[in-house]
Amino acid sequence: MEVGPLARVVISYLSGNEAVKREVDGLLKGFNADISAVFSVLGRHAARAIEAKLIVAEMRNWIDELEVNGKPRNTFEIPDTGEGMGLVEASRGALGHWIRVKDKKIANYQAVVPTTWFCGPRDDNGVKGRLSRRSSVPPISDVNNPIEAARVVRSFDPCIACAVHVVEGDREIGRFKVC
């Protein structure tokens, strides 16, 4: 599953978002490429830059919406028991949190983070995860220093532990430590 900036930029582009189309078309023109070129290491980095540029352009509007010395928007009390979940499209991609509370304490907690989407080995149907596919990584020129694999993995913006410990030496693609 592709999640995160690249997925958001491509969906916005294909949906006709004019601001995104302007940025992506400018990038593609500079590289004399079509939209398929964004599904690459360069495309992932470019998508993060495009999102950052568009967010900065909106920040003034968001700041103007703040209420100086205003009250918090939400207040709550921790229940004696309960369950909940939170799903959000975070900066690195799809993020889900699930919690169960018993006696006002966390009884169970689970998170599925963007790195899990990218680095998951297979889904329920046996389809390999995005980074487990051989097509994701170019040929490795030096098996003792597989920098090509590291560059590809890091383009997915994994959590810092996964970014640092990307490859342990599997000659074909590398073993990815999933947090």
Short mmCIF file of N, CA and C in Angstrom, two decimals:
data_model
loop_
_atom_site.label_atom_id
_atom_site.label_comp_id
_atom_site.label_asym_id
_atom_site.label_seq_id
_atom_site.Cartn_x
_atom_site.Cartn_y
_atom_site.Cartn_z
N MET A 1 0.86 -1.17 0.00
CA MET A 1 0.00 0.00 0.00
C MET A 1 0.90 1.23 0.00
N GLU A 2 0.64 2.13 -0.86
CA GLU A 2 1.37 3.41 -0.88
C GLU A 2 0.55 4.39 -0.07
N VAL A 3 1.13 4.93 0.99
CA VAL A 3 0.48 5.94 1.81
C VAL A 3 1.43 7.12 1.94
N GLY A 4 0.94 8.23 2.45
CA GLY A 4 1.81 9.36 2.69
C GLY A 4 1.76 10.40 1.60
N PRO A 5 2.79 11.26 1.56
CA PRO A 5 2.79 12.39 0.62
C PRO A 5 2.61 11.99 -0.84
N LEU A 6 3.31 10.95 -1.28
CA LEU A 6 3.19 10.56 -2.69
C LEU A 6 1.76 10.15 -3.00
N ALA A 7 1.16 9.32 -2.15
CA ALA A 7 -0.22 8.90 -2.39
C ALA A 7 -1.16 10.11 -2.41
N ARG A 8 -0.98 11.03 -1.46
CA ARG A 8 -1.86 12.21 -1.40
C ARG A 8 -1.67 13.10 -2.62
N VAL A 9 -0.42 13.32 -3.04
CA VAL A 9 -0.16 14.18 -4.19
C VAL A 9 -0.72 13.55 -5.46
N VAL A 10 -0.52 12.27 -5.67
CA VAL A 10 -1.03 11.62 -6.87
C VAL A 10 -2.56 11.65 -6.90
N ILE A 11 -3.20 11.36 -5.77
CA ILE A 11 -4.67 11.40 -5.72
C ILE A 11 -5.17 12.82 -6.00
N SER A 12 -4.53 13.81 -5.39
CA SER A 12 -4.92 15.21 -5.63
C SER A 12 -4.71 15.60 -7.09
N TYR A 13 -3.60 15.16 -7.64
CA TYR A 13 -3.28 15.45 -9.04
C TYR A 13 -4.35 14.85 -9.96
N LEU A 14 -4.63 13.56 -9.77
CA LEU A 14 -5.59 12.88 -10.63
C LEU A 14 -7.02 13.35 -10.39
N SER A 15 -7.28 13.96 -9.21
CA SER A 15 -8.60 14.51 -8.91
C SER A 15 -8.77 15.92 -9.46
N GLY A 16 -7.71 16.48 -10.02
CA GLY A 16 -7.81 17.80 -10.64
C GLY A 16 -7.52 18.98 -9.72
N ASN A 17 -6.91 18.76 -8.56
CA ASN A 17 -6.56 19.86 -7.66
C ASN A 17 -5.57 20.77 -8.39
N GLU A 18 -6.00 22.00 -8.66
CA GLU A 18 -5.20 22.91 -9.50
C GLU A 18 -3.84 23.26 -8.90
N ALA A 19 -3.78 23.49 -7.59
CA ALA A 19 -2.50 23.83 -6.96
C ALA A 19 -1.51 22.67 -7.07
N VAL A 20 -2.00 21.47 -6.84
CA VAL A 20 -1.14 20.28 -6.93
C VAL A 20 -0.75 20.04 -8.38
N LYS A 21 -1.70 20.15 -9.30
CA LYS A 21 -1.40 19.94 -10.72
C LYS A 21 -0.32 20.91 -11.19
N ARG A 22 -0.41 22.16 -10.78
CA ARG A 22 0.57 23.17 -11.18
C ARG A 22 1.98 22.77 -10.71
N GLU A 23 2.08 22.34 -9.45
CA GLU A 23 3.39 21.95 -8.90
C GLU A 23 3.93 20.69 -9.57
N VAL A 24 3.09 19.67 -9.69
CA VAL A 24 3.54 18.40 -10.27
C VAL A 24 3.88 18.58 -11.75
N ASP A 25 3.01 19.29 -12.49
CA ASP A 25 3.30 19.50 -13.91
C ASP A 25 4.61 20.26 -14.11
N GLY A 26 4.89 21.23 -13.23
CA GLY A 26 6.15 21.95 -13.32
C GLY A 26 7.34 21.04 -13.09
N LEU A 27 7.21 20.17 -12.12
CA LEU A 27 8.27 19.20 -11.85
C LEU A 27 8.47 18.25 -13.02
N LEU A 28 7.36 17.70 -13.53
CA LEU A 28 7.44 16.75 -14.64
C LEU A 28 8.02 17.41 -15.89
N LYS A 29 7.65 18.66 -16.14
CA LYS A 29 8.19 19.38 -17.29
C LYS A 29 9.70 19.53 -17.16
N GLY A 30 10.16 19.85 -15.95
CA GLY A 30 11.59 20.01 -15.72
C GLY A 30 12.37 18.73 -15.97
N PHE A 31 11.73 17.58 -15.76
CA PHE A 31 12.39 16.29 -15.98
C PHE A 31 11.97 15.64 -17.29
N ASN A 32 11.14 16.35 -18.08
CA ASN A 32 10.64 15.81 -19.35
C ASN A 32 10.06 14.41 -19.14
N ALA A 33 9.14 14.32 -18.16
CA ALA A 33 8.58 13.02 -17.78
C ALA A 33 7.07 13.10 -17.68
N ASP A 34 6.42 11.93 -17.62
CA ASP A 34 4.98 11.90 -17.41
C ASP A 34 4.70 11.51 -15.96
N ILE A 35 3.42 11.43 -15.60
CA ILE A 35 3.02 11.21 -14.21
C ILE A 35 3.58 9.91 -13.63
N SER A 36 3.83 8.91 -14.44
CA SER A 36 4.36 7.65 -13.92
C SER A 36 5.74 7.84 -13.27
N ALA A 37 6.44 8.89 -13.61
CA ALA A 37 7.78 9.15 -13.05
C ALA A 37 7.74 9.47 -11.56
N VAL A 38 6.58 9.86 -11.04
CA VAL A 38 6.52 10.20 -9.61
C VAL A 38 6.62 8.96 -8.72
N PHE A 39 6.41 7.78 -9.27
CA PHE A 39 6.50 6.55 -8.47
C PHE A 39 7.95 6.10 -8.41
N SER A 40 8.74 6.90 -7.71
CA SER A 40 10.18 6.68 -7.64
C SER A 40 10.72 7.33 -6.37
N VAL A 41 12.00 7.14 -6.13
CA VAL A 41 12.65 7.80 -5.00
C VAL A 41 12.51 9.31 -5.15
N LEU A 42 12.82 9.83 -6.33
CA LEU A 42 12.69 11.27 -6.58
C LEU A 42 11.25 11.73 -6.37
N GLY A 43 10.28 10.94 -6.84
CA GLY A 43 8.88 11.30 -6.71
C GLY A 43 8.44 11.41 -5.26
N ARG A 44 8.92 10.50 -4.41
CA ARG A 44 8.55 10.56 -2.99
C ARG A 44 9.12 11.81 -2.33
N HIS A 45 10.37 12.13 -2.64
CA HIS A 45 10.96 13.35 -2.07
C HIS A 45 10.26 14.60 -2.62
N ALA A 46 9.98 14.60 -3.91
CA ALA A 46 9.29 15.74 -4.52
C ALA A 46 7.90 15.93 -3.92
N ALA A 47 7.19 14.83 -3.67
CA ALA A 47 5.85 14.93 -3.08
C ALA A 47 5.91 15.59 -1.71
N ARG A 48 6.91 15.24 -0.90
CA ARG A 48 7.05 15.88 0.41
C ARG A 48 7.30 17.38 0.26
N ALA A 49 8.13 17.74 -0.71
CA ALA A 49 8.42 19.16 -0.93
C ALA A 49 7.18 19.90 -1.43
N ILE A 50 6.44 19.29 -2.33
CA ILE A 50 5.22 19.91 -2.85
C ILE A 50 4.21 20.11 -1.73
N GLU A 51 4.02 19.08 -0.90
CA GLU A 51 3.09 19.24 0.23
C GLU A 51 3.55 20.34 1.16
N ALA A 52 4.83 20.39 1.47
CA ALA A 52 5.34 21.43 2.37
C ALA A 52 5.08 22.81 1.79
N LYS A 53 5.31 22.99 0.51
CA LYS A 53 5.07 24.29 -0.14
C LYS A 53 3.60 24.68 -0.06
N LEU A 54 2.71 23.73 -0.32
CA LEU A 54 1.28 24.02 -0.29
C LEU A 54 0.79 24.29 1.13
N ILE A 55 1.34 23.59 2.10
CA ILE A 55 0.96 23.81 3.51
C ILE A 55 1.41 25.20 3.96
N VAL A 56 2.63 25.57 3.63
CA VAL A 56 3.12 26.90 4.00
C VAL A 56 2.23 27.98 3.41
N ALA A 57 1.77 27.78 2.19
CA ALA A 57 0.89 28.76 1.55
C ALA A 57 -0.43 28.93 2.31
N GLU A 58 -0.90 27.88 2.99
CA GLU A 58 -2.16 27.93 3.74
C GLU A 58 -2.00 28.37 5.19
N MET A 59 -0.79 28.38 5.69
CA MET A 59 -0.59 28.65 7.12
C MET A 59 -1.13 30.00 7.58
N ARG A 60 -1.00 31.02 6.77
CA ARG A 60 -1.51 32.34 7.17
C ARG A 60 -3.02 32.28 7.40
N ASN A 61 -3.73 31.56 6.54
CA ASN A 61 -5.18 31.41 6.72
C ASN A 61 -5.49 30.68 8.03
N TRP A 62 -4.74 29.64 8.31
CA TRP A 62 -4.98 28.87 9.53
C TRP A 62 -4.66 29.69 10.77
N ILE A 63 -3.62 30.46 10.72
CA ILE A 63 -3.26 31.32 11.86
C ILE A 63 -4.36 32.34 12.11
N ASP A 64 -4.93 32.88 11.05
CA ASP A 64 -6.01 33.86 11.20
C ASP A 64 -7.26 33.26 11.84
N GLU A 65 -7.41 31.94 11.79
CA GLU A 65 -8.57 31.28 12.39
C GLU A 65 -8.41 31.04 13.88
N LEU A 66 -7.20 31.19 14.41
CA LEU A 66 -6.98 30.97 15.84
C LEU A 66 -7.67 32.04 16.67
N GLU A 67 -8.19 31.64 17.82
CA GLU A 67 -8.80 32.58 18.75
C GLU A 67 -7.80 32.84 19.87
N VAL A 68 -7.26 34.04 19.90
CA VAL A 68 -6.29 34.39 20.93
C VAL A 68 -6.96 34.29 22.29
N ASN A 69 -6.35 33.61 23.23
CA ASN A 69 -6.89 33.38 24.57
C ASN A 69 -8.22 32.64 24.56
N GLY A 70 -8.48 31.89 23.49
CA GLY A 70 -9.73 31.12 23.39
C GLY A 70 -9.67 29.87 24.26
N LYS A 71 -10.83 29.31 24.50
CA LYS A 71 -10.93 28.09 25.28
C LYS A 71 -10.56 26.88 24.40
N PRO A 72 -10.14 25.79 25.03
CA PRO A 72 -9.87 24.57 24.25
C PRO A 72 -11.12 24.11 23.53
N ARG A 73 -10.95 23.53 22.39
CA ARG A 73 -12.09 23.07 21.60
C ARG A 73 -12.76 21.84 22.21
N ASN A 74 -11.98 20.98 22.84
CA ASN A 74 -12.52 19.74 23.37
C ASN A 74 -12.07 19.52 24.81
N THR A 75 -12.97 19.06 25.62
CA THR A 75 -12.61 18.61 26.97
C THR A 75 -13.23 17.24 27.15
N PHE A 76 -12.63 16.43 28.01
CA PHE A 76 -13.16 15.09 28.22
C PHE A 76 -12.67 14.57 29.55
N GLU A 77 -13.36 13.55 30.01
CA GLU A 77 -12.95 12.82 31.20
C GLU A 77 -12.64 11.39 30.79
N ILE A 78 -11.63 10.81 31.39
CA ILE A 78 -11.29 9.43 31.10
C ILE A 78 -12.39 8.54 31.67
N PRO A 79 -12.97 7.68 30.84
CA PRO A 79 -14.05 6.81 31.33
C PRO A 79 -13.50 5.67 32.18
N ASP A 80 -14.37 5.07 32.99
CA ASP A 80 -13.98 3.89 33.76
C ASP A 80 -13.59 2.76 32.81
N THR A 81 -14.40 2.54 31.80
CA THR A 81 -14.11 1.54 30.77
C THR A 81 -14.52 2.12 29.42
N GLY A 82 -13.91 1.59 28.38
CA GLY A 82 -14.28 2.05 27.05
C GLY A 82 -13.27 1.62 26.00
N GLU A 83 -13.64 1.84 24.77
CA GLU A 83 -12.79 1.55 23.63
C GLU A 83 -12.84 2.72 22.68
N GLY A 84 -11.78 2.88 21.93
CA GLY A 84 -11.78 3.95 20.96
C GLY A 84 -10.70 3.72 19.91
N MET A 85 -10.83 4.48 18.84
CA MET A 85 -9.81 4.42 17.80
C MET A 85 -9.68 5.79 17.18
N GLY A 86 -8.52 6.03 16.67
CA GLY A 86 -8.25 7.27 15.97
C GLY A 86 -7.55 6.95 14.67
N LEU A 87 -8.08 7.42 13.57
CA LEU A 87 -7.49 7.21 12.25
C LEU A 87 -7.19 8.58 11.65
N VAL A 88 -5.98 8.73 11.15
CA VAL A 88 -5.59 10.02 10.60
C VAL A 88 -4.60 9.81 9.47
N GLU A 89 -4.58 10.72 8.57
CA GLU A 89 -3.56 10.75 7.53
C GLU A 89 -2.47 11.68 8.04
N ALA A 90 -1.45 11.12 8.67
CA ALA A 90 -0.35 11.89 9.25
C ALA A 90 0.65 12.27 8.17
N SER A 91 1.64 13.05 8.54
CA SER A 91 2.59 13.53 7.54
C SER A 91 3.30 12.39 6.81
N ARG A 92 3.60 11.29 7.49
CA ARG A 92 4.28 10.17 6.83
C ARG A 92 3.30 9.20 6.19
N GLY A 93 2.00 9.30 6.49
CA GLY A 93 1.02 8.41 5.88
C GLY A 93 -0.05 7.98 6.85
N ALA A 94 -0.81 6.95 6.44
CA ALA A 94 -1.95 6.47 7.23
C ALA A 94 -1.50 5.98 8.61
N LEU A 95 -2.22 6.42 9.63
CA LEU A 95 -1.87 6.12 11.02
C LEU A 95 -3.15 5.77 11.78
N GLY A 96 -3.10 4.64 12.48
CA GLY A 96 -4.27 4.22 13.27
C GLY A 96 -3.87 3.87 14.68
N HIS A 97 -4.70 4.28 15.64
CA HIS A 97 -4.51 3.96 17.06
C HIS A 97 -5.79 3.33 17.58
N TRP A 98 -5.63 2.25 18.35
CA TRP A 98 -6.76 1.59 18.98
C TRP A 98 -6.45 1.45 20.47
N ILE A 99 -7.46 1.72 21.31
CA ILE A 99 -7.24 1.68 22.75
C ILE A 99 -8.44 1.06 23.45
N ARG A 100 -8.15 0.36 24.53
CA ARG A 100 -9.20 -0.17 25.41
C ARG A 100 -8.83 0.26 26.82
N VAL A 101 -9.78 0.84 27.53
CA VAL A 101 -9.58 1.34 28.89
C VAL A 101 -10.41 0.50 29.85
N LYS A 102 -9.77 0.12 30.96
CA LYS A 102 -10.47 -0.63 32.01
C LYS A 102 -10.00 -0.05 33.34
N ASP A 103 -10.93 0.29 34.21
CA ASP A 103 -10.63 0.89 35.51
C ASP A 103 -9.76 2.15 35.36
N LYS A 104 -10.12 2.95 34.36
CA LYS A 104 -9.44 4.23 34.06
C LYS A 104 -7.96 4.05 33.69
N LYS A 105 -7.59 2.81 33.31
CA LYS A 105 -6.21 2.54 32.89
C LYS A 105 -6.23 1.90 31.51
N ILE A 106 -5.15 2.06 30.77
CA ILE A 106 -5.04 1.45 29.46
C ILE A 106 -4.88 -0.06 29.63
N ALA A 107 -5.84 -0.80 29.10
CA ALA A 107 -5.79 -2.26 29.17
C ALA A 107 -5.15 -2.84 27.91
N ASN A 108 -5.32 -2.17 26.80
CA ASN A 108 -4.72 -2.61 25.54
C ASN A 108 -4.56 -1.41 24.63
N TYR A 109 -3.45 -1.39 23.92
CA TYR A 109 -3.18 -0.29 23.00
C TYR A 109 -2.46 -0.83 21.78
N GLN A 110 -2.86 -0.39 20.60
CA GLN A 110 -2.22 -0.83 19.36
C GLN A 110 -2.16 0.34 18.40
N ALA A 111 -1.05 0.42 17.67
CA ALA A 111 -0.90 1.43 16.63
C ALA A 111 -0.41 0.77 15.35
N VAL A 112 -0.96 1.19 14.23
CA VAL A 112 -0.46 0.80 12.92
C VAL A 112 0.05 2.08 12.29
N VAL A 113 1.36 2.13 12.10
CA VAL A 113 2.04 3.34 11.65
C VAL A 113 2.38 3.26 10.17
N PRO A 114 2.72 4.39 9.52
CA PRO A 114 3.04 4.36 8.10
C PRO A 114 4.14 3.35 7.73
N THR A 115 5.14 3.21 8.57
CA THR A 115 6.21 2.26 8.26
C THR A 115 5.65 0.85 8.13
N THR A 116 4.63 0.51 8.91
CA THR A 116 4.01 -0.81 8.81
C THR A 116 3.38 -1.01 7.44
N TRP A 117 2.73 0.01 6.92
CA TRP A 117 2.12 -0.10 5.59
C TRP A 117 3.19 -0.40 4.54
N PHE A 118 4.29 0.33 4.59
CA PHE A 118 5.33 0.18 3.58
C PHE A 118 6.15 -1.09 3.76
N CYS A 119 6.44 -1.44 4.99
CA CYS A 119 7.39 -2.53 5.26
C CYS A 119 6.73 -3.85 5.57
N GLY A 120 5.42 -3.89 5.62
CA GLY A 120 4.74 -5.15 5.89
C GLY A 120 5.13 -6.18 4.83
N PRO A 121 5.46 -7.40 5.25
CA PRO A 121 5.94 -8.40 4.27
C PRO A 121 4.86 -8.86 3.29
N ARG A 122 3.64 -9.13 3.76
CA ARG A 122 2.55 -9.58 2.89
C ARG A 122 1.21 -9.20 3.52
N ASP A 123 0.21 -9.01 2.66
CA ASP A 123 -1.13 -8.75 3.19
C ASP A 123 -1.89 -10.06 3.34
N ASP A 124 -3.18 -9.98 3.70
CA ASP A 124 -3.98 -11.19 3.92
C ASP A 124 -4.12 -12.04 2.66
N ASN A 125 -3.93 -11.44 1.49
CA ASN A 125 -4.04 -12.17 0.23
C ASN A 125 -2.69 -12.64 -0.30
N GLY A 126 -1.63 -12.46 0.50
CA GLY A 126 -0.31 -12.91 0.09
C GLY A 126 0.45 -11.94 -0.81
N VAL A 127 -0.12 -10.76 -1.03
CA VAL A 127 0.55 -9.76 -1.87
C VAL A 127 1.67 -9.12 -1.07
N LYS A 128 2.85 -9.06 -1.67
CA LYS A 128 4.00 -8.49 -0.98
C LYS A 128 3.80 -7.01 -0.71
N GLY A 129 4.32 -6.55 0.43
CA GLY A 129 4.29 -5.14 0.78
C GLY A 129 5.15 -4.33 -0.18
N ARG A 130 4.95 -3.02 -0.17
CA ARG A 130 5.61 -2.13 -1.12
C ARG A 130 7.13 -2.30 -1.13
N LEU A 131 7.76 -2.41 0.02
CA LEU A 131 9.21 -2.54 0.06
C LEU A 131 9.69 -3.97 -0.10
N SER A 132 8.81 -4.93 0.01
CA SER A 132 9.21 -6.33 -0.15
C SER A 132 9.27 -6.74 -1.61
N ARG A 133 8.76 -5.92 -2.49
CA ARG A 133 8.78 -6.25 -3.91
C ARG A 133 10.17 -6.02 -4.49
N ARG A 134 10.67 -6.95 -5.20
CA ARG A 134 12.00 -6.84 -5.79
C ARG A 134 12.10 -5.62 -6.70
N SER A 135 11.01 -5.24 -7.35
CA SER A 135 11.03 -4.11 -8.27
C SER A 135 11.26 -2.78 -7.56
N SER A 136 11.15 -2.76 -6.23
CA SER A 136 11.33 -1.52 -5.49
C SER A 136 12.78 -1.09 -5.38
N VAL A 137 13.70 -2.06 -5.45
CA VAL A 137 15.11 -1.77 -5.19
C VAL A 137 15.94 -2.05 -6.44
N PRO A 138 16.78 -1.09 -6.84
CA PRO A 138 17.64 -1.31 -8.01
C PRO A 138 18.71 -2.33 -7.70
N PRO A 139 19.45 -2.78 -8.71
CA PRO A 139 20.54 -3.73 -8.45
C PRO A 139 21.54 -3.16 -7.43
N ILE A 140 22.04 -4.02 -6.58
CA ILE A 140 22.99 -3.63 -5.55
C ILE A 140 24.41 -3.79 -6.11
N SER A 141 25.17 -2.71 -6.18
CA SER A 141 26.51 -2.78 -6.76
C SER A 141 27.56 -3.29 -5.77
N ASP A 142 27.33 -3.07 -4.47
CA ASP A 142 28.29 -3.52 -3.45
C ASP A 142 27.50 -4.12 -2.29
N VAL A 143 27.49 -5.45 -2.18
CA VAL A 143 26.69 -6.10 -1.14
C VAL A 143 27.17 -5.76 0.27
N ASN A 144 28.38 -5.30 0.40
CA ASN A 144 28.89 -4.90 1.71
C ASN A 144 28.47 -3.47 2.08
N ASN A 145 28.00 -2.71 1.10
CA ASN A 145 27.52 -1.35 1.33
C ASN A 145 26.33 -1.11 0.41
N PRO A 146 25.17 -1.71 0.73
CA PRO A 146 24.01 -1.66 -0.17
C PRO A 146 23.27 -0.32 -0.11
N ILE A 147 23.96 0.75 -0.44
CA ILE A 147 23.39 2.10 -0.33
C ILE A 147 22.16 2.27 -1.22
N GLU A 148 22.10 1.56 -2.33
CA GLU A 148 20.93 1.68 -3.22
C GLU A 148 19.65 1.29 -2.48
N ALA A 149 19.71 0.19 -1.73
CA ALA A 149 18.54 -0.24 -0.97
C ALA A 149 18.20 0.78 0.12
N ALA A 150 19.22 1.31 0.77
CA ALA A 150 18.99 2.30 1.82
C ALA A 150 18.30 3.54 1.26
N ARG A 151 18.72 3.98 0.08
CA ARG A 151 18.10 5.17 -0.53
C ARG A 151 16.63 4.93 -0.84
N VAL A 152 16.32 3.77 -1.35
CA VAL A 152 14.92 3.47 -1.67
C VAL A 152 14.09 3.42 -0.39
N VAL A 153 14.55 2.69 0.60
CA VAL A 153 13.80 2.57 1.86
C VAL A 153 13.62 3.94 2.49
N ARG A 154 14.65 4.73 2.54
CA ARG A 154 14.55 6.05 3.17
C ARG A 154 13.64 6.99 2.41
N SER A 155 13.43 6.76 1.11
CA SER A 155 12.49 7.61 0.36
C SER A 155 11.06 7.42 0.84
N PHE A 156 10.78 6.30 1.51
CA PHE A 156 9.46 6.06 2.08
C PHE A 156 9.30 6.76 3.42
N ASP A 157 10.32 7.43 3.91
CA ASP A 157 10.30 8.16 5.18
C ASP A 157 9.89 7.27 6.34
N PRO A 158 10.63 6.15 6.53
CA PRO A 158 10.29 5.27 7.66
C PRO A 158 10.63 5.94 8.99
N CYS A 159 10.13 5.34 10.07
CA CYS A 159 10.49 5.84 11.39
C CYS A 159 12.02 5.84 11.50
N ILE A 160 12.56 6.62 12.38
CA ILE A 160 14.00 6.79 12.45
C ILE A 160 14.75 5.49 12.72
N ALA A 161 14.21 4.63 13.56
CA ALA A 161 14.88 3.36 13.83
C ALA A 161 14.99 2.53 12.56
N CYS A 162 13.93 2.51 11.77
CA CYS A 162 13.96 1.75 10.52
C CYS A 162 14.85 2.41 9.48
N ALA A 163 14.92 3.72 9.47
CA ALA A 163 15.76 4.43 8.52
C ALA A 163 17.24 4.16 8.79
N VAL A 164 17.59 4.02 10.05
CA VAL A 164 18.98 3.80 10.42
C VAL A 164 19.39 2.35 10.21
N HIS A 165 18.50 1.42 10.52
CA HIS A 165 18.80 0.00 10.43
C HIS A 165 18.10 -0.63 9.24
N VAL A 166 18.37 -0.12 8.05
CA VAL A 166 17.63 -0.52 6.87
C VAL A 166 18.01 -1.91 6.38
N VAL A 167 19.28 -2.18 6.23
CA VAL A 167 19.69 -3.41 5.57
C VAL A 167 20.61 -4.20 6.47
N GLU A 168 20.36 -5.50 6.56
CA GLU A 168 21.22 -6.37 7.35
C GLU A 168 21.99 -7.35 6.49
N GLY A 169 21.89 -7.27 5.18
CA GLY A 169 22.75 -8.08 4.36
C GLY A 169 22.13 -9.09 3.42
N ASP A 170 20.83 -9.24 3.34
CA ASP A 170 20.24 -10.13 2.36
C ASP A 170 20.61 -9.59 0.98
N ARG A 171 21.30 -10.37 0.18
CA ARG A 171 21.85 -9.89 -1.08
C ARG A 171 20.77 -9.41 -2.05
N GLU A 172 19.60 -10.03 -2.03
CA GLU A 172 18.61 -9.67 -3.04
C GLU A 172 17.97 -8.32 -2.77
N ILE A 173 17.51 -8.07 -1.55
CA ILE A 173 16.78 -6.83 -1.31
C ILE A 173 17.09 -6.22 0.05
N GLY A 174 17.60 -6.96 0.97
CA GLY A 174 17.84 -6.42 2.30
C GLY A 174 16.73 -6.84 3.23
N ARG A 175 17.04 -6.99 4.47
CA ARG A 175 16.03 -7.32 5.48
C ARG A 175 15.64 -6.04 6.17
N PHE A 176 14.37 -5.77 6.20
CA PHE A 176 13.89 -4.53 6.78
C PHE A 176 13.36 -4.78 8.17
N LYS A 177 13.87 -4.03 9.14
CA LYS A 177 13.36 -4.12 10.50
C LYS A 177 12.13 -3.25 10.59
N VAL A 178 11.03 -3.85 10.91
CA VAL A 178 9.78 -3.10 11.01
C VAL A 178 9.49 -2.83 12.47
N CYS A 179 9.26 -1.55 12.79
CA CYS A 179 8.96 -1.17 14.19
C CYS A 179 7.52 -1.50 14.49
#
